[in-house]
Short mmCIF file of C-alpha atoms and ligand atoms in Angstrom, two decimals:
data_model
loop_
_atom_site.label_atom_id
_atom_site.label_comp_id
_atom_site.label_asym_id
_atom_site.label_seq_id
_atom_site.Cartn_x
_atom_site.Cartn_y
_atom_site.Cartn_z
CA MET A 1 -2.43 -5.49 11.46
CA GLU A 2 0.44 -3.52 12.53
CA PHE A 3 1.81 -0.52 10.45
CA VAL A 4 5.98 0.22 10.74
CA ALA A 5 7.08 3.69 9.31
CA SER A 6 10.97 2.43 8.94
CA ASP A 7 14.05 4.59 7.62
CA LYS A 8 15.50 1.26 6.09
CA SER A 9 15.63 0.82 2.56
CA CYS A 10 14.19 -2.13 0.39
CA LEU A 11 18.83 -2.76 0.24
CA THR A 12 18.62 -3.30 4.58
CA TRP A 13 15.71 -4.47 5.04
CA SER A 14 14.68 -8.37 6.28
CA GLY A 15 11.51 -9.48 6.38
CA ASP A 16 9.06 -12.30 5.33
CA CYS A 17 8.28 -10.96 1.94
CA LEU A 18 9.59 -6.93 0.11
CA VAL A 19 7.33 -5.84 -2.55
CA ILE A 20 8.58 -2.64 -5.05
CA GLY A 21 6.27 -0.35 -6.69
CA LEU A 22 7.55 -0.11 -10.21
CA SER A 23 6.58 2.79 -12.31
CA GLU A 24 6.38 2.08 -16.22
CA GLU A 25 9.62 4.52 -16.78
CA SER A 26 11.42 2.47 -13.44
CA LEU A 27 12.36 0.16 -16.30
CA PRO A 28 15.05 -0.78 -17.04
CA LEU A 29 16.91 -0.60 -13.43
CA THR A 30 18.54 1.83 -12.13
CA GLY A 31 20.19 3.49 -9.42
CA ILE A 32 18.87 1.65 -6.36
CA LEU A 33 17.10 -0.82 -7.87
CA ALA A 34 19.98 -1.79 -9.62
CA ASP A 35 21.87 -2.22 -6.60
CA LEU A 36 18.59 -4.50 -5.29
CA ASN A 37 18.87 -6.43 -8.47
CA ARG A 38 22.79 -6.86 -7.66
CA GLN A 39 22.17 -7.69 -4.06
CA CYS A 40 19.69 -10.87 -5.35
CA SER A 41 22.01 -12.19 -7.80
CA GLY A 42 20.14 -10.62 -10.68
CA LEU A 43 17.07 -12.28 -9.47
CA LEU A 44 14.77 -9.28 -9.79
CA GLN A 45 15.52 -8.74 -13.01
CA GLU A 46 14.58 -11.62 -13.99
CA LEU A 47 11.26 -11.58 -12.75
CA ILE A 48 10.90 -8.73 -14.24
CA ASP A 49 12.17 -10.62 -17.74
CA GLU A 50 9.98 -13.97 -16.92
CA SER A 51 7.17 -12.24 -15.78
CA GLU A 52 7.21 -9.62 -19.08
CA PHE A 53 6.28 -7.64 -16.58
CA THR A 54 6.46 -3.31 -18.02
CA GLY A 55 4.90 -2.01 -14.63
CA LYS A 56 1.24 -1.41 -16.33
CA ALA A 57 -0.77 -0.93 -13.10
CA ASP A 58 -1.93 -3.53 -11.03
CA SER A 59 -0.19 -5.86 -12.56
CA THR A 60 2.27 -8.36 -9.98
CA ALA A 61 4.41 -10.44 -10.05
CA VAL A 62 6.89 -12.55 -7.51
CA ILE A 63 9.69 -15.29 -6.81
CA ARG A 64 11.17 -16.70 -4.06
CA LEU A 65 14.64 -16.09 -3.11
CA GLY A 66 17.49 -18.26 -2.00
CA GLY A 67 18.47 -20.07 1.20
CA ASP A 68 20.78 -16.87 3.10
CA ALA A 69 19.25 -13.88 1.81
CA ALA A 70 17.07 -10.96 4.37
CA VAL A 71 14.01 -11.55 2.47
CA ARG A 72 12.23 -14.69 1.51
CA LYS A 73 9.81 -13.08 -1.21
CA LEU A 74 10.42 -10.53 -3.74
CA GLY A 75 7.53 -8.73 -5.23
CA ILE A 76 7.12 -5.87 -7.78
CA VAL A 77 3.84 -4.63 -8.19
CA GLY A 78 3.27 -2.36 -11.29
CA LEU A 79 2.25 1.42 -11.09
CA GLY A 80 1.93 2.50 -14.36
CA GLY A 81 3.66 5.36 -16.19
CA SER A 82 4.96 7.93 -13.23
CA ASP A 83 3.49 11.06 -14.76
CA GLU A 84 0.03 9.22 -14.44
CA LEU A 85 0.93 8.69 -10.32
CA SER A 86 -1.94 9.30 -8.21
CA LEU A 87 -2.67 8.44 -5.04
CA GLU A 88 -5.54 6.33 -5.42
CA ARG A 89 -2.62 4.27 -7.44
CA LEU A 90 -0.48 3.86 -4.57
CA ARG A 91 -4.03 2.84 -2.62
CA ARG A 92 -4.34 0.21 -5.00
CA ALA A 93 -0.84 -1.12 -5.65
CA ALA A 94 -0.30 -1.24 -1.57
CA ALA A 95 -3.81 -3.70 -1.69
CA SER A 96 -1.67 -5.42 -3.96
CA ALA A 97 1.35 -5.71 -2.18
CA ALA A 98 -0.61 -6.79 0.87
CA ARG A 99 -2.27 -9.44 -1.33
CA LEU A 100 0.32 -11.16 -2.47
CA ALA A 101 1.91 -11.07 0.60
CA LYS A 102 -0.87 -13.16 2.43
CA LYS A 103 -1.15 -15.77 -0.60
CA GLU A 104 2.55 -16.41 -0.32
CA LYS A 105 2.19 -16.98 3.44
CA CYS A 106 4.47 -14.18 4.19
CA ALA A 107 3.99 -13.05 8.30
CA THR A 108 6.04 -9.55 7.46
CA LEU A 109 5.91 -7.06 4.70
CA GLY A 110 8.13 -4.44 3.34
CA ILE A 111 7.07 -1.75 0.62
CA SER A 112 9.03 0.20 -1.21
CA PHE A 113 6.98 2.69 -2.82
CA PRO A 114 7.34 6.15 -4.64
CA VAL A 115 6.53 9.19 -2.48
CA TRP A 116 3.90 11.28 -4.60
CA ASN A 117 3.84 14.79 -5.09
CA ASN A 118 6.09 15.28 -2.92
CA SER A 119 3.49 14.38 0.21
CA PRO A 120 4.90 11.61 2.13
CA ALA A 121 2.22 12.03 4.60
CA LEU A 122 -0.45 11.63 1.99
CA THR A 123 1.61 8.64 0.53
CA THR A 124 1.67 6.35 3.55
CA GLN A 125 -2.19 7.23 4.39
CA SER A 126 -2.78 5.95 1.26
CA LEU A 127 -0.67 3.21 1.09
CA VAL A 128 -2.23 2.39 4.84
CA GLU A 129 -5.48 2.72 3.62
CA GLY A 130 -4.94 0.46 1.31
CA SER A 131 -3.64 -2.05 2.58
CA LEU A 132 -5.83 -1.93 5.64
CA LEU A 133 -9.21 -2.26 3.09
CA ALA A 134 -7.49 -4.83 1.20
CA MET A 135 -7.00 -6.88 4.30
CA HIS A 136 -10.14 -6.96 5.60
CA GLN A 137 -12.07 -10.01 5.87
CA ASP A 138 -15.49 -10.13 7.05
CA SER A 139 -16.19 -14.07 8.53
CA ARG A 140 -18.86 -13.46 10.84
CA PHE A 141 -21.66 -15.48 9.49
CA LYS A 142 -19.38 -18.35 9.58
CA SER A 143 -19.61 -21.11 11.36
CA GLU A 144 -15.86 -22.12 10.39
CA PRO A 145 -13.64 -19.24 8.81
CA GLU A 146 -11.08 -19.98 6.79
CA LYS A 147 -8.20 -19.05 8.15
CA SER A 148 -4.87 -19.40 7.11
CA LYS A 149 -1.62 -20.47 9.16
CA VAL A 150 -0.14 -17.04 8.82
CA GLU A 151 -1.82 -14.21 8.29
CA LEU A 152 -0.55 -10.77 7.14
CA GLU A 153 1.01 -8.98 11.08
CA THR A 154 3.17 -5.86 10.20
CA VAL A 155 3.67 -4.15 7.02
CA HIS A 156 7.09 -1.93 7.21
CA LEU A 157 6.59 1.65 5.12
CA LEU A 158 9.97 1.67 3.64
CA GLU A 159 11.96 4.78 3.42
CA GLN A 160 9.24 6.40 5.43
CA VAL A 161 10.71 7.53 8.63
CA GLY A 162 8.04 9.95 11.18
CA GLN A 163 4.85 9.12 9.30
CA THR A 164 2.57 7.93 12.57
CA ALA A 165 0.14 10.61 12.27
CA ALA A 166 -0.84 9.70 9.07
CA ILE A 167 -0.70 5.84 10.18
CA GLU A 168 -3.29 6.73 12.95
CA LYS A 169 -5.17 9.27 10.56
CA ALA A 170 -5.22 6.21 8.07
CA GLN A 171 -6.22 3.19 10.52
CA LYS A 172 -9.00 5.76 12.12
CA ILE A 173 -10.55 6.90 8.72
CA CYS A 174 -10.35 2.48 7.47
CA ALA A 175 -12.06 2.16 10.72
CA GLY A 176 -15.12 4.13 9.44
CA VAL A 177 -15.09 1.89 6.26
CA ILE A 178 -15.43 -1.06 8.27
CA LEU A 179 -18.15 -0.45 10.24
CA ALA A 180 -19.54 1.19 7.49
CA ARG A 181 -18.95 -2.06 5.36
CA GLU A 182 -19.48 -4.24 8.06
CA LEU A 183 -23.15 -2.93 8.75
CA VAL A 184 -24.14 -3.11 5.11
CA ALA A 185 -23.22 -6.76 4.80
CA ALA A 186 -25.18 -8.14 7.49
CA PRO A 187 -28.44 -9.53 6.64
CA PRO A 188 -31.47 -7.76 7.98
CA ASN A 189 -32.18 -9.90 10.38
CA VAL A 190 -29.12 -8.43 12.34
CA VAL A 191 -28.70 -4.66 11.30
CA THR A 192 -32.41 -3.45 12.21
CA PRO A 193 -32.58 0.21 13.11
CA ALA A 194 -32.54 -0.52 16.72
CA LYS A 195 -28.93 -1.62 15.78
CA LEU A 196 -28.09 1.29 14.05
CA ALA A 197 -29.72 3.36 17.33
CA GLU A 198 -27.26 0.75 19.48
CA THR A 199 -23.86 1.09 16.93
CA ALA A 200 -24.69 4.88 17.29
CA ALA A 201 -24.87 5.10 20.81
CA GLU A 202 -21.47 2.78 21.19
CA ILE A 203 -20.27 5.51 19.16
CA ALA A 204 -20.96 8.38 21.45
CA GLN A 205 -20.16 6.75 24.51
CA ALA A 206 -16.93 5.73 22.74
CA HIS A 207 -15.47 9.03 21.51
CA GLY A 208 -17.73 11.02 23.21
CA LEU A 209 -20.24 12.97 20.77
CA SER A 210 -23.85 13.47 22.06
CA VAL A 211 -26.21 10.68 20.46
CA GLU A 212 -30.55 11.19 20.63
CA ILE A 213 -32.87 8.69 19.45
CA LEU A 214 -36.44 9.73 18.60
CA GLU A 215 -38.84 6.95 19.42
CA ARG A 216 -42.19 7.03 17.25
CA ASP A 217 -43.74 8.91 19.45
CA ASP A 218 -41.61 11.51 19.54
CA CYS A 219 -41.52 11.36 15.94
CA GLU A 220 -45.27 11.71 15.91
CA LYS A 221 -45.07 14.69 17.93
CA ARG A 222 -42.53 16.69 15.27
CA GLY A 223 -44.95 15.18 12.75
CA MET A 224 -42.79 12.95 10.60
CA GLY A 225 -45.42 11.53 8.49
CA ALA A 226 -43.82 10.97 5.52
CA TYR A 227 -41.28 8.70 7.56
CA LEU A 228 -43.80 6.85 9.53
CA GLY A 229 -45.33 6.05 7.20
CA VAL A 230 -43.41 3.85 5.24
CA ALA A 231 -42.28 2.64 9.02
CA GLN A 232 -46.28 1.82 9.68
CA ALA A 233 -45.96 -1.75 8.21
CA SER A 234 -43.45 -3.25 10.19
CA ASP A 235 -43.32 -4.78 13.27
CA ILE A 236 -40.72 -3.56 14.16
CA PRO A 237 -40.20 -0.41 15.82
CA PRO A 238 -38.66 2.59 13.49
CA LYS A 239 -35.79 4.85 14.96
CA PHE A 240 -34.54 8.03 14.03
CA ILE A 241 -30.82 8.56 14.81
CA HIS A 242 -28.99 11.48 15.35
CA LEU A 243 -25.47 11.68 16.41
CA THR A 244 -23.60 15.35 17.00
CA TYR A 245 -19.66 16.13 16.96
CA GLN A 246 -19.17 19.09 19.18
CA PRO A 247 -15.40 20.30 18.62
CA SER A 248 -13.80 21.64 21.67
CA GLY A 249 -13.28 24.80 20.36
CA THR A 250 -15.73 26.86 18.27
CA PRO A 251 -16.74 25.29 15.51
CA LYS A 252 -15.40 26.79 11.39
CA ARG A 253 -18.59 25.52 10.11
CA LYS A 254 -21.87 23.61 10.89
CA LEU A 255 -22.25 20.97 8.81
CA ALA A 256 -24.83 17.61 8.70
CA ILE A 257 -24.53 14.40 6.91
CA VAL A 258 -27.93 12.49 7.11
CA GLY A 259 -27.95 8.92 5.52
CA LYS A 260 -31.02 6.56 4.22
CA GLY A 261 -31.37 3.76 6.94
CA LEU A 262 -33.53 1.34 5.43
CA THR A 263 -32.38 -2.02 6.93
CA PHE A 264 -34.43 -3.77 4.18
CA ASP A 265 -36.11 -2.60 1.68
CA SER A 266 -39.41 -5.02 0.29
CA GLY A 267 -41.05 -2.45 -1.73
CA GLY A 268 -44.21 -2.43 0.33
CA LEU A 269 -47.22 -3.31 -1.07
CA ASN A 270 -46.08 -2.52 -4.68
CA ILE A 271 -43.51 -5.37 -3.57
CA LYS A 272 -39.95 -5.78 -5.85
CA ALA A 273 -41.29 -8.99 -7.35
CA GLY A 274 -40.26 -8.14 -10.92
CA ALA A 275 -37.25 -10.19 -12.18
CA GLY A 276 -33.78 -8.39 -11.31
CA SER A 277 -35.49 -6.16 -8.47
CA SER A 278 -33.34 -7.97 -6.44
CA ILE A 279 -35.81 -7.92 -3.20
CA GLU A 280 -32.87 -10.59 -1.42
CA MET A 281 -30.10 -8.20 -1.35
CA MET A 282 -32.35 -4.95 -0.30
CA LYS A 283 -29.82 -4.73 3.55
CA ILE A 284 -27.64 -2.95 1.55
CA ASP A 285 -30.76 -0.24 1.58
CA MET A 286 -29.31 1.16 5.06
CA GLY A 287 -25.58 2.17 2.91
CA GLY A 288 -26.28 6.02 3.41
CA ALA A 289 -27.22 5.39 7.16
CA ALA A 290 -23.83 3.16 7.52
CA ALA A 291 -21.32 5.64 5.49
CA THR A 292 -23.17 8.22 8.08
CA LEU A 293 -22.51 6.31 11.16
CA GLY A 294 -18.99 5.05 9.36
CA ALA A 295 -17.43 8.94 8.88
CA ALA A 296 -18.97 9.77 12.27
CA LYS A 297 -16.56 7.14 14.22
CA ALA A 298 -13.76 8.62 12.15
CA ILE A 299 -14.49 12.11 12.61
CA ALA A 300 -15.17 11.48 16.34
CA GLN A 301 -11.53 10.41 16.36
CA LEU A 302 -10.13 12.57 14.11
CA GLN A 303 -11.48 16.04 16.02
CA PRO A 304 -11.99 18.50 13.26
CA ASP A 305 -13.18 22.36 14.27
CA VAL A 306 -16.07 21.35 12.75
CA GLU A 307 -20.07 20.47 14.44
CA VAL A 308 -21.52 17.38 12.78
CA HIS A 309 -24.19 16.02 12.97
CA PHE A 310 -24.84 12.75 11.70
CA ILE A 311 -28.62 12.09 11.05
CA SER A 312 -30.89 8.43 10.05
CA ALA A 313 -34.61 8.04 10.68
CA ALA A 314 -34.09 4.06 10.20
CA THR A 315 -36.33 2.05 9.31
CA GLU A 316 -38.05 -1.08 7.42
CA ASN A 317 -40.08 -1.01 4.52
CA MET A 318 -42.54 -3.70 4.97
CA ILE A 319 -46.28 -5.25 4.10
CA SER A 320 -48.78 -6.00 6.55
CA GLY A 321 -52.72 -5.61 7.16
CA HIS A 322 -51.31 -1.94 8.50
CA ALA A 323 -49.03 -1.72 5.27
CA LEU A 324 -49.13 2.03 3.47
CA HIS A 325 -51.69 1.92 0.36
CA PRO A 326 -50.60 2.63 -2.83
CA GLY A 327 -52.22 6.40 -3.38
CA ASP A 328 -52.12 7.52 0.55
CA ILE A 329 -51.63 10.95 0.94
CA LEU A 330 -48.75 11.67 4.02
CA THR A 331 -48.12 15.25 5.49
CA ALA A 332 -44.25 15.84 5.81
CA SER A 333 -42.77 17.15 8.94
CA ASN A 334 -42.83 20.78 6.79
CA GLY A 335 -46.21 20.42 6.38
CA LYS A 336 -45.99 19.60 2.14
CA THR A 337 -47.66 16.85 1.34
CA ILE A 338 -46.68 13.63 -0.84
CA GLU A 339 -49.15 11.32 -2.44
CA VAL A 340 -47.70 7.73 -2.17
CA ASN A 341 -48.21 6.10 -5.66
CA ASN A 342 -45.29 4.22 -5.27
CA THR A 343 -44.44 2.65 -2.18
CA ASP A 344 -41.35 1.31 -3.46
CA ALA A 345 -39.96 5.34 -3.26
CA GLU A 346 -39.71 4.87 0.10
CA GLY A 347 -36.53 6.33 0.89
CA ARG A 348 -37.19 9.80 -0.15
CA LEU A 349 -39.69 9.91 2.30
CA THR A 350 -38.10 8.62 5.05
CA LEU A 351 -34.87 11.05 3.84
CA ALA A 352 -37.90 14.26 3.76
CA ASP A 353 -38.13 14.28 7.56
CA ALA A 354 -34.62 13.78 8.43
CA LEU A 355 -34.14 16.59 5.49
CA VAL A 356 -36.31 19.05 7.64
CA PHE A 357 -34.92 17.70 10.63
CA ALA A 358 -31.41 18.81 9.59
CA ASN A 359 -32.96 22.10 8.29
CA GLN A 360 -33.80 23.02 12.13
CA LEU A 361 -30.66 22.59 13.21
CA LYS A 362 -29.31 25.61 11.42
CA VAL A 363 -26.29 24.17 9.71
CA ASP A 364 -24.57 25.74 7.11
CA ALA A 365 -24.29 22.86 4.91
CA ILE A 366 -26.55 19.59 4.54
CA VAL A 367 -25.03 16.50 2.84
CA ASP A 368 -26.83 13.18 2.32
CA LEU A 369 -26.54 9.88 0.74
CA ALA A 370 -28.55 7.48 -0.05
CA THR A 371 -28.94 3.77 -2.01
CA LEU A 372 -32.03 5.90 -3.64
CA THR A 373 -32.52 4.66 -7.57
CA GLY A 374 -32.00 1.52 -9.44
CA ALA A 375 -32.18 4.66 -12.20
CA CYS A 376 -29.37 6.11 -10.69
CA ILE A 377 -27.16 2.55 -11.68
CA VAL A 378 -28.88 2.82 -14.61
CA ALA A 379 -27.21 5.50 -15.47
CA LEU A 380 -23.92 5.49 -14.00
CA GLY A 381 -22.89 1.81 -13.32
CA ASN A 382 -21.70 0.12 -10.27
CA ASP A 383 -18.34 1.72 -9.53
CA ILE A 384 -20.08 5.41 -9.23
CA GLY A 385 -22.05 7.58 -7.35
CA ALA A 386 -24.49 10.43 -8.09
CA MET A 387 -24.05 13.93 -7.17
CA PHE A 388 -26.63 16.50 -7.36
CA THR A 389 -26.51 19.54 -5.62
CA GLU A 390 -27.35 23.23 -6.81
CA SER A 391 -24.51 25.17 -5.32
CA ARG A 392 -21.26 25.15 -6.61
CA ASP A 393 -19.44 25.41 -4.18
CA LEU A 394 -20.64 22.16 -2.53
CA ALA A 395 -20.42 20.85 -5.91
CA LYS A 396 -16.75 21.64 -5.83
CA SER A 397 -15.87 20.86 -2.35
CA LEU A 398 -17.49 17.67 -2.46
CA MET A 399 -15.91 16.34 -5.69
CA THR A 400 -12.83 17.26 -4.56
CA ALA A 401 -13.38 15.72 -1.60
CA ALA A 402 -14.32 11.92 -3.37
CA GLU A 403 -11.20 13.12 -5.67
CA THR A 404 -8.54 12.87 -3.11
CA THR A 405 -10.44 9.28 -1.37
CA GLY A 406 -10.26 7.91 -4.60
CA GLU A 407 -14.35 7.11 -4.35
CA LYS A 408 -15.67 7.76 -8.18
CA LEU A 409 -18.76 10.48 -7.77
CA TRP A 410 -19.97 12.30 -11.17
CA GLN A 411 -22.47 15.37 -10.94
CA MET A 412 -25.64 15.04 -12.38
CA PRO A 413 -28.16 17.43 -13.49
CA MET A 414 -31.06 19.04 -11.09
CA GLU A 415 -33.57 20.09 -14.63
CA GLU A 416 -36.49 21.58 -12.72
CA LYS A 417 -38.75 21.06 -14.93
CA TYR A 418 -38.43 17.46 -14.79
CA PHE A 419 -40.77 18.19 -12.03
CA GLU A 420 -43.79 18.33 -13.58
CA GLY A 421 -43.79 14.33 -13.87
CA LEU A 422 -44.24 15.13 -9.67
CA LYS A 423 -47.24 16.92 -9.86
CA SER A 424 -49.92 15.61 -8.38
CA VAL A 425 -53.87 16.52 -9.19
CA VAL A 426 -54.73 15.61 -5.64
CA ALA A 427 -51.15 16.68 -3.08
CA ASP A 428 -48.55 18.51 -3.64
CA MET A 429 -46.14 15.87 -5.06
CA LYS A 430 -46.93 12.64 -6.14
CA ASN A 431 -43.54 10.61 -4.68
CA THR A 432 -42.44 9.01 -8.10
CA GLY A 433 -42.61 10.07 -11.62
CA PRO A 434 -41.60 8.57 -15.29
CA ARG A 435 -39.36 5.97 -15.24
CA ALA A 436 -37.10 8.22 -18.02
CA GLY A 437 -34.96 10.73 -15.41
CA GLY A 438 -35.35 8.65 -12.32
CA SER A 439 -32.45 9.38 -10.12
CA ILE A 440 -33.52 13.16 -11.40
CA THR A 441 -37.18 13.04 -9.95
CA ALA A 442 -35.74 11.75 -6.91
CA ALA A 443 -33.13 15.10 -6.47
CA LEU A 444 -36.11 17.27 -7.46
CA PHE A 445 -38.41 15.48 -4.82
CA LEU A 446 -35.53 15.61 -2.07
CA LYS A 447 -35.32 19.16 -3.01
CA GLN A 448 -39.09 19.95 -1.96
CA PHE A 449 -38.14 19.45 1.68
CA VAL A 450 -34.51 21.48 2.25
CA ASN A 451 -34.59 25.39 2.73
CA LYS A 452 -33.35 27.20 -0.03
CA GLU A 453 -30.58 28.89 2.10
CA THR A 454 -28.83 25.86 3.01
CA ASP A 455 -25.94 24.63 1.07
CA TRP A 456 -27.26 21.01 0.10
CA ALA A 457 -26.03 17.59 -1.68
CA HIS A 458 -27.70 14.39 -2.50
CA LEU A 459 -25.62 11.83 -3.40
CA ASP A 460 -27.17 8.50 -4.70
CA ILE A 461 -24.90 5.83 -3.45
CA ALA A 462 -27.05 2.74 -5.53
CA GLY A 463 -24.27 1.57 -7.42
CA PRO A 464 -21.20 1.23 -4.91
CA VAL A 465 -22.47 0.38 -1.96
CA TRP A 466 -21.64 -3.41 -3.06
CA THR A 467 -19.41 -4.76 -5.72
CA GLU A 468 -19.76 -8.73 -6.70
CA LYS A 469 -15.70 -8.38 -7.22
CA GLU A 470 -12.72 -7.77 -5.70
CA SER A 471 -10.95 -4.53 -7.11
CA GLY A 472 -8.24 -3.05 -5.45
CA TYR A 473 -8.64 -2.27 -1.97
CA ASP A 474 -12.67 -3.93 -1.79
CA ASN A 475 -13.76 -7.37 -1.40
CA PRO A 476 -16.86 -9.11 -2.80
CA GLY A 477 -19.31 -7.65 -0.93
CA ALA A 478 -19.64 -4.08 1.21
CA THR A 479 -17.95 -0.71 -0.11
CA GLY A 480 -18.12 0.90 2.60
CA TYR A 481 -18.43 4.03 -0.07
CA GLY A 482 -18.68 7.47 0.50
CA VAL A 483 -16.89 6.84 4.18
CA ARG A 484 -13.56 8.16 3.69
CA THR A 485 -15.55 11.35 0.93
CA LEU A 486 -17.20 12.52 3.44
CA VAL A 487 -14.29 12.72 6.01
CA GLN A 488 -12.28 13.99 3.73
CA TRP A 489 -14.74 16.90 3.06
CA VAL A 490 -15.33 17.27 7.08
CA LEU A 491 -11.45 17.77 7.08
CA ALA A 492 -11.31 20.29 4.43
CA ASN A 493 -14.17 22.50 6.20
CA SER A 494 -12.24 22.32 9.45
N1 BES B 1 -33.36 0.90 -2.41
C1 BES B 1 -34.15 1.22 -3.41
C2 BES B 1 -33.07 1.41 -4.94
C3 BES B 1 -32.28 0.90 -4.98
C4 BES B 1 -32.19 -0.49 -6.01
C5 BES B 1 -31.16 0.33 -4.55
C6 BES B 1 -31.03 -1.36 -6.14
C7 BES B 1 -30.23 -0.25 -4.76
C8 BES B 1 -30.30 -1.14 -5.83
C9 BES B 1 -35.31 2.30 -3.84
O1 BES B 1 -36.39 2.09 -2.51
C10 BES B 1 -35.92 1.81 -4.96
O2 BES B 1 -36.62 0.52 -4.78
N2 BES B 1 -36.82 2.64 -5.94
C11 BES B 1 -37.18 2.40 -7.09
C12 BES B 1 -37.69 4.01 -7.10
C13 BES B 1 -38.96 3.71 -8.40
C14 BES B 1 -40.09 2.77 -7.37
C15 BES B 1 -39.10 4.80 -8.91
C16 BES B 1 -36.27 1.79 -7.89
O3 BES B 1 -35.47 2.75 -8.00
O4 BES B 1 -37.05 0.93 -8.70
MN1 MN B 2 -37.66 0.76 -2.51
ZN1 ZN B 3 -34.85 1.83 -0.83
#
């Protein structure tokens, strides 16, 4: 799909489908919209009346214009109250416009939306993101992909001259989001630890990053006993992935992004057998690693003045004669011992060694992303990620980034007292505590593997990594959650 920042207005553009963004305050029609209405012989007003359109956010309507009109279809998309206009509203509205054009079999779409907050660049970026992400279709695993005869080919952003940089920025970011979506959506017999490592190598090759893959024996030498304990039952080898983006100038900061990379989580001997444990969905358990690689792909192209390390301790969590026993004691690479009282709390074991590795790189800040706990879904539902951090600065910068991108994130407490639940009689800690506060004890567990001096945040993305229904620019399936916020956060650090 191609984007054109056009100096044409909705009055002069011609093409298959014209979509106008209307806020509640743009009714009754005045100014250029009244002109447009006159130009189409009152059909815009008729459309508004017949569909009882009020400008409510996410509402749409469409009408066919007669014979020799410059556009075939005229659509309207509601933007809600103009005081509530946001980049996210625009992103969702652009998604609605693109979906409408596709449904109406239009190859060219012209969209006319207001500029948010006097920021044409951010407005254009959001419109491109919304339409690109909404139009992303994944038919890699269909033998006969549904293809409509007419696909949406070109989107003209009307009254948005000179915004080519914003278009390109959005395209780079969306390439990262789409990579993450496709990694998460692919089944566990396709996306293996080796596949994740290959993907990292491809990103490095294409965009000039350096890549290091630690094999099992390299990890043994580094004493990564927690990670290797999880990996030991699988017939396929673990791959510890480390990608580095080094800016051409002197980096302003050094950051690390760490993603949980369980390409399949059976639960191990504490197998996911209970009702609702969704073992068949556990390909999504590498959503953190997918977001990490997606962010790497985008950041490598956007080239900020920040050094960024992208890390994932990738493996499967399987069962076999050489699986972890519930009760085994493992030693992580910082020397801490862990009594594994539940083999299904494996993500934190892999992250433990990945976080120690990130710390050894002497970075200023670490953000990890993980589909870590079902408890987090119970707490925040399927749309909202959880943020755990003791750094006010990091909390603020991540929250600001998430608000800019529209990815919903909520800060949770790191209640130190709950660490009591992880006390072990025999080892330094157990890997799971009581059911209550399960996502908090998971975060407190991870904290044991991060140096106190390093700013660190943990994002539990178990809920938003996947969606069953279409919503805004998300399609059913993997969302690519985290990529856009990570990219925004890194750019804000440059
Ligand atoms: N990968 C799961 C968490 C998960 C569950 C992600 C559902 C997405 C959807 C994680 O490894 C896990 O199994 N967590 C356990 C922890 C428990 C044993 C303390 C859980 O949440 O049940
Ligand atoms: Mn698990
Ligand atoms: Zn897991």
